[in-house]
Tab-separated table of C-alpha atoms in Angstrom:
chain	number	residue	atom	x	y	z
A	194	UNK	CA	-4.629	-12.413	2.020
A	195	UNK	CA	-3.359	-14.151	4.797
A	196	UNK	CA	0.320	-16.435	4.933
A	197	UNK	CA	1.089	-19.148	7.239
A	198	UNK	CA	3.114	-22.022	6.957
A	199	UNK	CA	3.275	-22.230	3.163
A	200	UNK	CA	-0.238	-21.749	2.585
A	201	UNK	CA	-2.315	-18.419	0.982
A	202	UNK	CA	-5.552	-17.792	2.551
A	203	UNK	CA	-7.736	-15.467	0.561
A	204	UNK	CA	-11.171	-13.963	0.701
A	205	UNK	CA	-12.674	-12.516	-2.636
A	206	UNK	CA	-15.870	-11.532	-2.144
A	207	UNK	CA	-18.032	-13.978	0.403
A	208	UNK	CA	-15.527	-17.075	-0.258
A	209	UNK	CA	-12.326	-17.978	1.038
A	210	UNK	CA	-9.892	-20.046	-0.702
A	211	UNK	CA	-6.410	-21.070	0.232
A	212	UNK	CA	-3.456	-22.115	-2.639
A	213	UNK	CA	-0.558	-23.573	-2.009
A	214	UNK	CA	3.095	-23.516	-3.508
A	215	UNK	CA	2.292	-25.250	-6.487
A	216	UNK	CA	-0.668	-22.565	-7.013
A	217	UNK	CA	-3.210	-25.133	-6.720
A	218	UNK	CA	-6.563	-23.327	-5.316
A	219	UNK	CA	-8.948	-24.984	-3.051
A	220	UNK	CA	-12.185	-23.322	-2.641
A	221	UNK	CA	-13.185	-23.880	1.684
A	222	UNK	CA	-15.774	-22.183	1.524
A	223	UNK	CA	-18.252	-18.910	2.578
A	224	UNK	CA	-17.583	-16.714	4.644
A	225	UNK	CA	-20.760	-14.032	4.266
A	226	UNK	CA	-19.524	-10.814	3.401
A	227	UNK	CA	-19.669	-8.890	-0.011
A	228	UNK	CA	-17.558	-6.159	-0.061
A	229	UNK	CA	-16.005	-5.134	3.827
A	230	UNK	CA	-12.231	-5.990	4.449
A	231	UNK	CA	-12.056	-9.627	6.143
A	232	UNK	CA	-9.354	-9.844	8.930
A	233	UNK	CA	-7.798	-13.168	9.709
A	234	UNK	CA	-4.949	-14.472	12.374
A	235	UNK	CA	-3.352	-17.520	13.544
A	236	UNK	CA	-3.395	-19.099	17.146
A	237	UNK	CA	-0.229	-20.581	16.655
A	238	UNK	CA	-1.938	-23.843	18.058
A	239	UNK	CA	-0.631	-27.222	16.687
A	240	UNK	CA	-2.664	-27.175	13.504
A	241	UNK	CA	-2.959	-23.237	13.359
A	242	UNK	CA	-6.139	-22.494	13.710
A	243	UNK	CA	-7.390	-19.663	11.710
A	244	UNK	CA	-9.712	-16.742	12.322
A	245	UNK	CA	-11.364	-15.420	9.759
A	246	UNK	CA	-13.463	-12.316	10.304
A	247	UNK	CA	-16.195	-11.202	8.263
A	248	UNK	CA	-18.695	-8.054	8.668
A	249	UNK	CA	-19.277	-8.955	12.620
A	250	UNK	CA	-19.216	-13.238	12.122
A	251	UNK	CA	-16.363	-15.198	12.737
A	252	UNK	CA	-15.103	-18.151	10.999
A	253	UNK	CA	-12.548	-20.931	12.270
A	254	UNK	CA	-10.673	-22.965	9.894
A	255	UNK	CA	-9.105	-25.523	11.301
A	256	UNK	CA	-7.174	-28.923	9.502
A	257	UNK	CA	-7.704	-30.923	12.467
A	258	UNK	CA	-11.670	-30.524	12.802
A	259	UNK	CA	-11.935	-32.644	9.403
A	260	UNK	CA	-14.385	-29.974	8.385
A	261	UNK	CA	-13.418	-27.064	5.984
A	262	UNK	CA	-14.110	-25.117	8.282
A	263	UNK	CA	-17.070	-23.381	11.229
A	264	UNK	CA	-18.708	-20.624	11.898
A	265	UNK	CA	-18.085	-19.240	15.730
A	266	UNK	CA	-21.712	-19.336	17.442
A	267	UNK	CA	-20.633	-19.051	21.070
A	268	UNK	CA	-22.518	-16.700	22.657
A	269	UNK	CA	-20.192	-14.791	24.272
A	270	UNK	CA	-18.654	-13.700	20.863
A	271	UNK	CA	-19.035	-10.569	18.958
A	272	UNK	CA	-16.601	-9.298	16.837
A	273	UNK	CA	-16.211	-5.959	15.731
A	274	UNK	CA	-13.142	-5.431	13.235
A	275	UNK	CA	-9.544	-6.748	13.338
A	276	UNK	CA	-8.237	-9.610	15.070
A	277	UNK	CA	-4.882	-10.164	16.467
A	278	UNK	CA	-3.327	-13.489	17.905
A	279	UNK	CA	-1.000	-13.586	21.429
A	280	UNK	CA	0.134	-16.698	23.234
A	281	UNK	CA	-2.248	-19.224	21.289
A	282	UNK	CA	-5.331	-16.296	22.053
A	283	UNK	CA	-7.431	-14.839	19.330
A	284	UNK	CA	-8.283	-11.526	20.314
A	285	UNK	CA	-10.972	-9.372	18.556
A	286	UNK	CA	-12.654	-6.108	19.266
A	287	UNK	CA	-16.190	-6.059	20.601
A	288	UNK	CA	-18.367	-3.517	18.353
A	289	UNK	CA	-18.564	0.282	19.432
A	290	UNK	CA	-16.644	-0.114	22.912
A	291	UNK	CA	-13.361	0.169	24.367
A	292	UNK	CA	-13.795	-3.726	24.672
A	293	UNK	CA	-11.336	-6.200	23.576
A	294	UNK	CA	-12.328	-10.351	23.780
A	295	UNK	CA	-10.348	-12.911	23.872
A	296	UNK	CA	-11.092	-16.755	22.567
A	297	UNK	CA	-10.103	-19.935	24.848
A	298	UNK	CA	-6.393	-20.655	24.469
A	299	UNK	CA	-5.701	-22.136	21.364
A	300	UNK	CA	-9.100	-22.558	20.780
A	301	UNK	CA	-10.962	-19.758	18.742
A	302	UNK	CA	-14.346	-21.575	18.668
A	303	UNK	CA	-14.537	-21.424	22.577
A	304	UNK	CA	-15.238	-17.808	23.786
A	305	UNK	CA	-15.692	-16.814	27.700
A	306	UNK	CA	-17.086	-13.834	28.929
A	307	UNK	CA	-15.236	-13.356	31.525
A	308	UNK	CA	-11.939	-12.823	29.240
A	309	UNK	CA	-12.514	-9.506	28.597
A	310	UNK	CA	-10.401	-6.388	29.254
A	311	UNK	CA	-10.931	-2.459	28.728
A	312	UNK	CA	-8.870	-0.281	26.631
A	313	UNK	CA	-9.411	2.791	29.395
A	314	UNK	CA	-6.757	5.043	29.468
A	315	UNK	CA	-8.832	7.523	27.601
A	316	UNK	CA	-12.623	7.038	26.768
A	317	UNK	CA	-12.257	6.320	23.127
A	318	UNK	CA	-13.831	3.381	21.285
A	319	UNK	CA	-11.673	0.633	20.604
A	320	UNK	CA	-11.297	0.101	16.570
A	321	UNK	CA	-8.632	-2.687	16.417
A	322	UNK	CA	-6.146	-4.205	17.860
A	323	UNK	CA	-2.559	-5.042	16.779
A	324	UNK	CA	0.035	-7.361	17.362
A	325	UNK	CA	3.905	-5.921	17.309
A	326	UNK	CA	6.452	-8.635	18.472
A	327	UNK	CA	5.037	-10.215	21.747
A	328	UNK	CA	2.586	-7.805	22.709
A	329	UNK	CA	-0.650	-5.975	21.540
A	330	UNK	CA	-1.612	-1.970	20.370
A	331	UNK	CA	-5.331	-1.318	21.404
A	332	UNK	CA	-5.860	0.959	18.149
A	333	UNK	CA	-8.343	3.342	19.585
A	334	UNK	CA	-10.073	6.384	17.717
A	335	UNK	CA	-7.865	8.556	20.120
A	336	UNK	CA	-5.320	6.880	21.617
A	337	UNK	CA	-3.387	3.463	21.255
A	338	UNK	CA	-2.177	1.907	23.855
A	339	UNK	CA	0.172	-0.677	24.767
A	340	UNK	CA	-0.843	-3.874	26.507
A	341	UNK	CA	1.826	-6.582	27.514
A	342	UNK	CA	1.691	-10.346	28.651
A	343	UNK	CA	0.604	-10.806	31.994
A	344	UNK	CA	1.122	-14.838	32.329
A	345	UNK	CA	0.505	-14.417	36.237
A	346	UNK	CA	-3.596	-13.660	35.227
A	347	UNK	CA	-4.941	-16.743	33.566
A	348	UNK	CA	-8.154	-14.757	32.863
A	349	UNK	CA	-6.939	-12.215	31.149
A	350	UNK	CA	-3.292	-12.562	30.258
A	351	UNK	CA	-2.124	-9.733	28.867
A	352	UNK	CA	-2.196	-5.956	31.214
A	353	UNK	CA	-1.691	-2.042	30.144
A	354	UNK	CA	2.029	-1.025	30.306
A	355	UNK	CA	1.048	2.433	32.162
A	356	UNK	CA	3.218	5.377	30.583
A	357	UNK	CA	3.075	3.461	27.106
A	358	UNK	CA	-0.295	5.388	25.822
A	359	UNK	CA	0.682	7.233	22.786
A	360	UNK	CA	-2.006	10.168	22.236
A	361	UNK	CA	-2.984	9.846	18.849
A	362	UNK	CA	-6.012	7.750	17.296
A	363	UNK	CA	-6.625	5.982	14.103
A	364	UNK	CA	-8.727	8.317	11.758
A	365	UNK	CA	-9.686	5.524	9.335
A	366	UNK	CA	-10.524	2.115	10.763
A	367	UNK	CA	-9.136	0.200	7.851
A	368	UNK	CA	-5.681	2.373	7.050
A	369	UNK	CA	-3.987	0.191	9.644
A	370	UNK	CA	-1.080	-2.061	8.038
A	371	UNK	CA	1.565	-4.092	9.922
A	372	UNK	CA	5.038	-5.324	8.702
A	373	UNK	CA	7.199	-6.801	11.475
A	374	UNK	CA	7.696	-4.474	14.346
A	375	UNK	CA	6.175	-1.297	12.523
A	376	UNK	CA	2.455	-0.019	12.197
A	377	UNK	CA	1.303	2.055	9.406
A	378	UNK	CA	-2.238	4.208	9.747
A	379	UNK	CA	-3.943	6.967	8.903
A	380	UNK	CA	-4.477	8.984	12.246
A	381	UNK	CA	-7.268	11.105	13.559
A	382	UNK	CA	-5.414	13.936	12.716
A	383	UNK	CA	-5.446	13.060	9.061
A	384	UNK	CA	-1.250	12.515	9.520
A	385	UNK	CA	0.361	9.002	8.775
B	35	UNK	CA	-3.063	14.078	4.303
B	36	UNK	CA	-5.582	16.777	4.561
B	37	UNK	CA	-8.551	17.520	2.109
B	38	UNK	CA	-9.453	14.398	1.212
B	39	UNK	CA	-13.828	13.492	1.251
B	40	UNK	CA	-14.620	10.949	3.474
B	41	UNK	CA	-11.199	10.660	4.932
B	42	UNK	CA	-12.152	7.941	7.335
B	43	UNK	CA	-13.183	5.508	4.595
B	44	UNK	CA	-9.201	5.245	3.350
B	45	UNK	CA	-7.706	2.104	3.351
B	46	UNK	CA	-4.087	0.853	3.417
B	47	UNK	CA	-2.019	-2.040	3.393
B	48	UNK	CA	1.931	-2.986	3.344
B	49	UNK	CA	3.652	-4.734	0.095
B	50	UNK	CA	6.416	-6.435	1.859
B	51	UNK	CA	8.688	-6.068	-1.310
B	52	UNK	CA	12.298	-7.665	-1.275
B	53	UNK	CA	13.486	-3.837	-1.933
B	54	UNK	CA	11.275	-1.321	-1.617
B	55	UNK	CA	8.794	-2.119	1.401
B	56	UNK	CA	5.725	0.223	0.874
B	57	UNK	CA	2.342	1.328	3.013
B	58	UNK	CA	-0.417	1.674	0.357
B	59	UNK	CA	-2.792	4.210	1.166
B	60	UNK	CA	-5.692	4.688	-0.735
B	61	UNK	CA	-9.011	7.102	-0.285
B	62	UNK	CA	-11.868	5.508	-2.534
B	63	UNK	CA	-14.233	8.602	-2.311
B	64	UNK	CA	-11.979	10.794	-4.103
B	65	UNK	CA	-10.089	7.665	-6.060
B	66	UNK	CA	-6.818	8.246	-4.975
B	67	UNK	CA	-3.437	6.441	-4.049
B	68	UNK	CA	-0.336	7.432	-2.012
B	69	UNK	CA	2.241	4.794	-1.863
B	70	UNK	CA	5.233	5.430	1.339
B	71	UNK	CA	8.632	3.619	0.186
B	72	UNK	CA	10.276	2.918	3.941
B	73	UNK	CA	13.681	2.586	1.624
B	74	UNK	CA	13.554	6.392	0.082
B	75	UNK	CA	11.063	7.192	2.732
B	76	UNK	CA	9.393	9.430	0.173
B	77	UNK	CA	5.820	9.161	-1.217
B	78	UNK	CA	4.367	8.898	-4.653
B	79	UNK	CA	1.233	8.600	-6.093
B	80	UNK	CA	-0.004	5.837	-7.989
B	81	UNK	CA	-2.380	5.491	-10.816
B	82	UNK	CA	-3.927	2.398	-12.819
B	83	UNK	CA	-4.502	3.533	-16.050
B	84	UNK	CA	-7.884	5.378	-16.820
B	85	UNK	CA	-9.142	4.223	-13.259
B	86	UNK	CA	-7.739	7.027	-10.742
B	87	UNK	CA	-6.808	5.102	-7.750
B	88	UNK	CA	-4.289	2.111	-7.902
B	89	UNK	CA	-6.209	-1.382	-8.185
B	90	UNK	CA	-4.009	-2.855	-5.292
B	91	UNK	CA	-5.988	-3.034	-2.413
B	92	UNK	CA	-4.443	-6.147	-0.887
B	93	UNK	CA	-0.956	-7.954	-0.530
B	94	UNK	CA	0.951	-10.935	0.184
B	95	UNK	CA	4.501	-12.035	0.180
B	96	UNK	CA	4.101	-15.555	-1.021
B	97	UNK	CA	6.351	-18.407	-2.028
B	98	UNK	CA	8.928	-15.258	-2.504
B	99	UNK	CA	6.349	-13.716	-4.949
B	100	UNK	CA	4.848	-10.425	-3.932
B	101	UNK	CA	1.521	-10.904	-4.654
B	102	UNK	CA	-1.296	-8.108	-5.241
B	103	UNK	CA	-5.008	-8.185	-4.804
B	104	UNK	CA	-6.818	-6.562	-7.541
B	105	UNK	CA	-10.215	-4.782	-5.694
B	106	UNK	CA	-11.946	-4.408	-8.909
B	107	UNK	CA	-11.869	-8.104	-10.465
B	108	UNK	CA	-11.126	-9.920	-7.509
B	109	UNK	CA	-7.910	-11.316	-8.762
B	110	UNK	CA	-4.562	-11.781	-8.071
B	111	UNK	CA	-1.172	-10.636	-9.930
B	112	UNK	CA	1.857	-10.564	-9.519
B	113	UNK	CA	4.370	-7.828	-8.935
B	114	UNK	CA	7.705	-7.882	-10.912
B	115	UNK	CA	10.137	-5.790	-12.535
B	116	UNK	CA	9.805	-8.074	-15.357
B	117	UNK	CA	6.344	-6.920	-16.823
B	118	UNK	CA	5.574	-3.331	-17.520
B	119	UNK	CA	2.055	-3.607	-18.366
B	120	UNK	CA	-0.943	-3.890	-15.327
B	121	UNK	CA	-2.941	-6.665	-16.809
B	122	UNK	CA	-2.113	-5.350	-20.046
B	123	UNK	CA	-3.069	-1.720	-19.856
B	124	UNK	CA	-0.619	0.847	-20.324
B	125	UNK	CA	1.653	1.244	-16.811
B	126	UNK	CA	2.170	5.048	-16.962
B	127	UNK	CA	5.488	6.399	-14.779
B	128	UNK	CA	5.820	10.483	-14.308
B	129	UNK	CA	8.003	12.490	-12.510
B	130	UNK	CA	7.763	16.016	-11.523
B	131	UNK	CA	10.715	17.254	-9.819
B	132	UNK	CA	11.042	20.663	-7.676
B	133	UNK	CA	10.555	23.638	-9.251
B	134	UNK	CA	13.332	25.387	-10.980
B	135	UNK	CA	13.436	29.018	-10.040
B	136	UNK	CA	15.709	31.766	-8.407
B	137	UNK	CA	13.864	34.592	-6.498
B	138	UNK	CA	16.917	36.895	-6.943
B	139	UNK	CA	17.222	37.211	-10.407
B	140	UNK	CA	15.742	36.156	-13.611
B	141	UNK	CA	17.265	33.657	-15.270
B	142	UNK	CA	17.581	31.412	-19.120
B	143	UNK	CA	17.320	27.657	-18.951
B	144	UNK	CA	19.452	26.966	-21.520
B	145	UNK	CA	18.920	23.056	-20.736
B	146	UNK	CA	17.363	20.298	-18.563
B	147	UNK	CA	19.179	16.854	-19.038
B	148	UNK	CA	18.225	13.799	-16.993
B	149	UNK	CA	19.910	11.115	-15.986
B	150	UNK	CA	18.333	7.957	-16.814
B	151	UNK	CA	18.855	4.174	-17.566
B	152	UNK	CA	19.004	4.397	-21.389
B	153	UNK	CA	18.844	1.930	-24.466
B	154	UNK	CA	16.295	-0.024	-22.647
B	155	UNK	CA	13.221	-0.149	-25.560
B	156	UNK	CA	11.484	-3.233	-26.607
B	157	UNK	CA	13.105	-6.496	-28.370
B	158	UNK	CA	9.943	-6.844	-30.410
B	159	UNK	CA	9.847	-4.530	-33.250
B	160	UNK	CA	5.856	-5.163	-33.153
B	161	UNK	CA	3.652	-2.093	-32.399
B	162	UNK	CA	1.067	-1.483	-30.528
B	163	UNK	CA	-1.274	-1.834	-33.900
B	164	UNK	CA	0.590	-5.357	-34.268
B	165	UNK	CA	2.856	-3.605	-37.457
B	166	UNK	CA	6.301	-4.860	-37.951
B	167	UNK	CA	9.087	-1.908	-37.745
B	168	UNK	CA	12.018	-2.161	-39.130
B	169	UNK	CA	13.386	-1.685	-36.444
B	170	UNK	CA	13.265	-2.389	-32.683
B	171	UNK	CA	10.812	0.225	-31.027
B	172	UNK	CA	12.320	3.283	-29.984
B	173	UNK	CA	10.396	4.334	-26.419
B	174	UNK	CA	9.961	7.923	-25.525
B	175	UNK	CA	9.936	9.959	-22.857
B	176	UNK	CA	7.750	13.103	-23.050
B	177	UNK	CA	8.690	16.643	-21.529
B	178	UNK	CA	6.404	18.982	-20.348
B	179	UNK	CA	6.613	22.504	-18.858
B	180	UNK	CA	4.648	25.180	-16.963
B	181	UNK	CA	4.738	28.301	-16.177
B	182	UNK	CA	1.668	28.978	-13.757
B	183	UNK	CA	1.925	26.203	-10.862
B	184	UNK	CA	0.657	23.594	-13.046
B	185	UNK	CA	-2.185	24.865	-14.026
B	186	UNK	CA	-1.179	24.751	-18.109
B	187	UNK	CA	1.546	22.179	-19.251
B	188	UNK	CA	3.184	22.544	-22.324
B	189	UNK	CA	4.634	19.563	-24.439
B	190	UNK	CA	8.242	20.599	-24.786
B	191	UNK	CA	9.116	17.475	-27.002
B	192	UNK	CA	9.575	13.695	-26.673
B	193	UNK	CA	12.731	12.301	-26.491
B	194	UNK	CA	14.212	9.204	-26.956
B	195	UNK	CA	15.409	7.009	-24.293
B	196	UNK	CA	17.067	4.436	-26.903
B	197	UNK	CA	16.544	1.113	-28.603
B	198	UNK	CA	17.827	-1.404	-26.854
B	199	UNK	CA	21.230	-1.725	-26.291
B	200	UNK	CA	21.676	2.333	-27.674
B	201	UNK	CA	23.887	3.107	-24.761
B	202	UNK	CA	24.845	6.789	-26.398
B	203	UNK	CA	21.488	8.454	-26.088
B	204	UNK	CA	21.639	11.471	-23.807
B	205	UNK	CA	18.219	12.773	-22.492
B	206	UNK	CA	18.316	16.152	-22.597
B	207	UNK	CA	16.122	18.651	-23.612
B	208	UNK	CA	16.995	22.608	-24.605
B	209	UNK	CA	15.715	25.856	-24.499
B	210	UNK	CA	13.299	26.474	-22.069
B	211	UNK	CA	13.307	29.755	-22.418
B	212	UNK	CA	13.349	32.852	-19.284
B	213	UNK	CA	12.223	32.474	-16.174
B	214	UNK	CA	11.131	35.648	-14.546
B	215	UNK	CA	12.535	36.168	-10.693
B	216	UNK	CA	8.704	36.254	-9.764
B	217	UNK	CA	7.923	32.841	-11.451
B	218	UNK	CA	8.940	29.014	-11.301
B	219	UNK	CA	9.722	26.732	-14.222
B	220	UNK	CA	7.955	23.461	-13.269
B	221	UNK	CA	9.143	20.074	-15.346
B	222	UNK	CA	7.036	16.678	-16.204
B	223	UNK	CA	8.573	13.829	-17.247
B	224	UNK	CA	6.375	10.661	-18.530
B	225	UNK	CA	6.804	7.519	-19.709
B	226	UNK	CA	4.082	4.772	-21.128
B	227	UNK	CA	5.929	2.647	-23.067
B	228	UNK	CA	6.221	-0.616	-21.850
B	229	UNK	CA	10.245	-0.122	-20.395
B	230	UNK	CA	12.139	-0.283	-17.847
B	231	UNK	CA	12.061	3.404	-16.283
B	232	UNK	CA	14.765	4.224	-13.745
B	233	UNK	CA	15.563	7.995	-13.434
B	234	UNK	CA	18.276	9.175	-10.940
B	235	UNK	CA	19.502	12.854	-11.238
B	236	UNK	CA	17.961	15.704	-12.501
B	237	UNK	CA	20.718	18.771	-13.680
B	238	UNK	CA	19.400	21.995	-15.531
B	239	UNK	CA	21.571	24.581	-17.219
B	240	UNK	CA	21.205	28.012	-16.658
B	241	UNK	CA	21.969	31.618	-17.329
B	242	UNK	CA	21.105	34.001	-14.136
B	243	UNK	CA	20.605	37.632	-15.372
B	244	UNK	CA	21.769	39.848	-12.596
């Protein structure tokens, strides 16, 4: 379940939905999927495009396109799980590396290969990453680390904060929970 | 959280409650639930009822309505104080407090009275088996006991926490007996009718046998 601007995006089973206010529910659509966790963000664009992502696919709704919504087929896109959204950027995981990709700015169908950057302070595989206030957590399987805006690369905006690492993993991929500046997991030491 | 199978399959999510803001944590393979309150900062386990786990597996804080995604039926419900049922089934609250026990000397618990929010039973006077009482329903609380670390609990009695509006009823429970210097006196408290339960202090009477 995802909120944004007085709508309730859902996914049960392969469809999402989104309700508003007045609980009416508007079926958008499939999204694949049976029975893995979906992860969805916002761009923050005008219209607020949303990611949705589904068992490896991704899926863009987006009011503006007229169309409930599209599946991402840029080549340059593979998505492993989690997505987080920084300065209008989608950014998702790419499967089984330290990889994270990000989507053209403020557009999540659009995908480059060239915006790319390593999570290589240790060499874990990246599971997901996380947005806390303006900047992202690379949740690794043994570290996490902490990667700020870098506005002065229009590549790759966003850079390691070196020092920042903290030396602990995530021991289950899909423990990880946010509520405004806080993060919630289960680690690889079997701690929360 | 040690011990768990298949650790690494657990999931979790946050229930960004008005109050009580909680991380859900849940490990499917052996069907159970661990629930952090950030207020208390304590955990607790939660059950639905007959199932193991807790059917949360997803939540939302929507037009001020926490909402909960149900994993099993793919619906939605909502969370309030103002229902204590889960989609009808029985919503089952238990506490088990430390254990009472002095490594000195042996010792008589006399009696064990909690503190509770009393006189809080049902308007209906309609049972469960859809009988009229004569009067309102009268909820209970059930006490249990052990002796061996949990192993074998003992229904002490069931008390009652009051009709509604039966501000007078003290919840206390006597004669538990001794309590050997080598050996613990552990306490259950559980409620399933469909109440209001809000416990605050536990305070046990004893006798200490130098």
């Amino acid at each position: 379940m995802f909120e944004i601007q007085g709508e309730l995006f859902v996914v049960s089973r392969n469809l999402l939905y989104v309700i508003d206010t007045a609980g009416t529910v508007t079926e958008l659509g499939d999204v694949g999927g049976s029975t893995a966790r979906v992860y969805m963000a916002a761009n923050g664009a005008d219209d607020n495009q949303i990611l949705v992502i589904s068992e490896g696919e991704g899926y863009i709704y987006d009011p503006s396109l007229g169309t409930p919504f599209q599946q991402v087929i840029d080549a340059d896109f593979s998505a492993g799980i989690g997505v987080a959204s920084l300065n209008q950027i989608f950014w998702v995981p790419r499967p089984d590396s330290n990889t994270l990709q990000g989507s053209g700015t403020a557009d999540g169908l659009s995908w480059d290969a060239l915006r790319r950057v390593s999570a290589e302070q240790d060499p874990d595989l990246l599971v997901q990453p996380i947005r806390l206030t303006s900047a992202l957590w690379l949740m690794g399987k043994k570290t996490c680390e902490y990667w700020q805006v870098d506005q002065s690369d229009t590549t790759n905006p966003i850079r390691p904060v070196a020092g920042a690492t903290i030396m602990r993993g995530v021991g289950a991929n899909e423990s990880i929970a946010t509520y405004q500046n806080n993060a919630f997991w289960l680690a690889d030491d079997f701690t929360v | 959280m040690p011990g768990y199978t298949l650790p690494e399959r657990a999931t979790g999510f946050f229930i960004d409650h008005p109050v009580h803001k909680q991380y859900v944590l849940t490990f499917p393979s052996d069907n159970v639930t661990w629930v952090f309150d950030v207020l208390t900062r304590l955990w607790h386990r939660r059950e639905s009822f007959d199932i193991g786990r807790w059917r949360g597996a997803e939540s939302a804080l929507f037009n001020n309505e926490v909402l909960i995604g149900d994993y099993r039926l793919g619906k939605i419900w909502l969370l309030t104080e103002k229902e204590f049922t889960e989609d009808g089934d029985t919503l089952k609250c238990q506490l088990v407090p430390p254990v009472i026990r002095n490594k000195e000397f042996d010792m008589t618990v006399d009696s064990i009275t909690l503190f509770m929010e009393v006189g809080v039973g049902l308007i209906s006077n309609i049972d469960a088996f859809g009988i009229a009482k004569a009067l309102p329903i009268d909820p209970k609380i059930k006490v249990e006991y052990s002796r061996d670390g949990g192993a074998i609990w003992h229904t002490k009695e069931d008390l009652s926490i009051g009709r509604i509006g039966d501000r007078d009823i003290r919840v206390r429970a006597r004669n538990f007996g001794r309590v050997r210097k080598q050996d613990a006196l552990l306490l259950r408290f559980t409620v399933t009718d469909p109440v209001a339960v809000v416990m605050y202090e536990l305070h046990a009477e004893v006798d200490v046998t130098p």
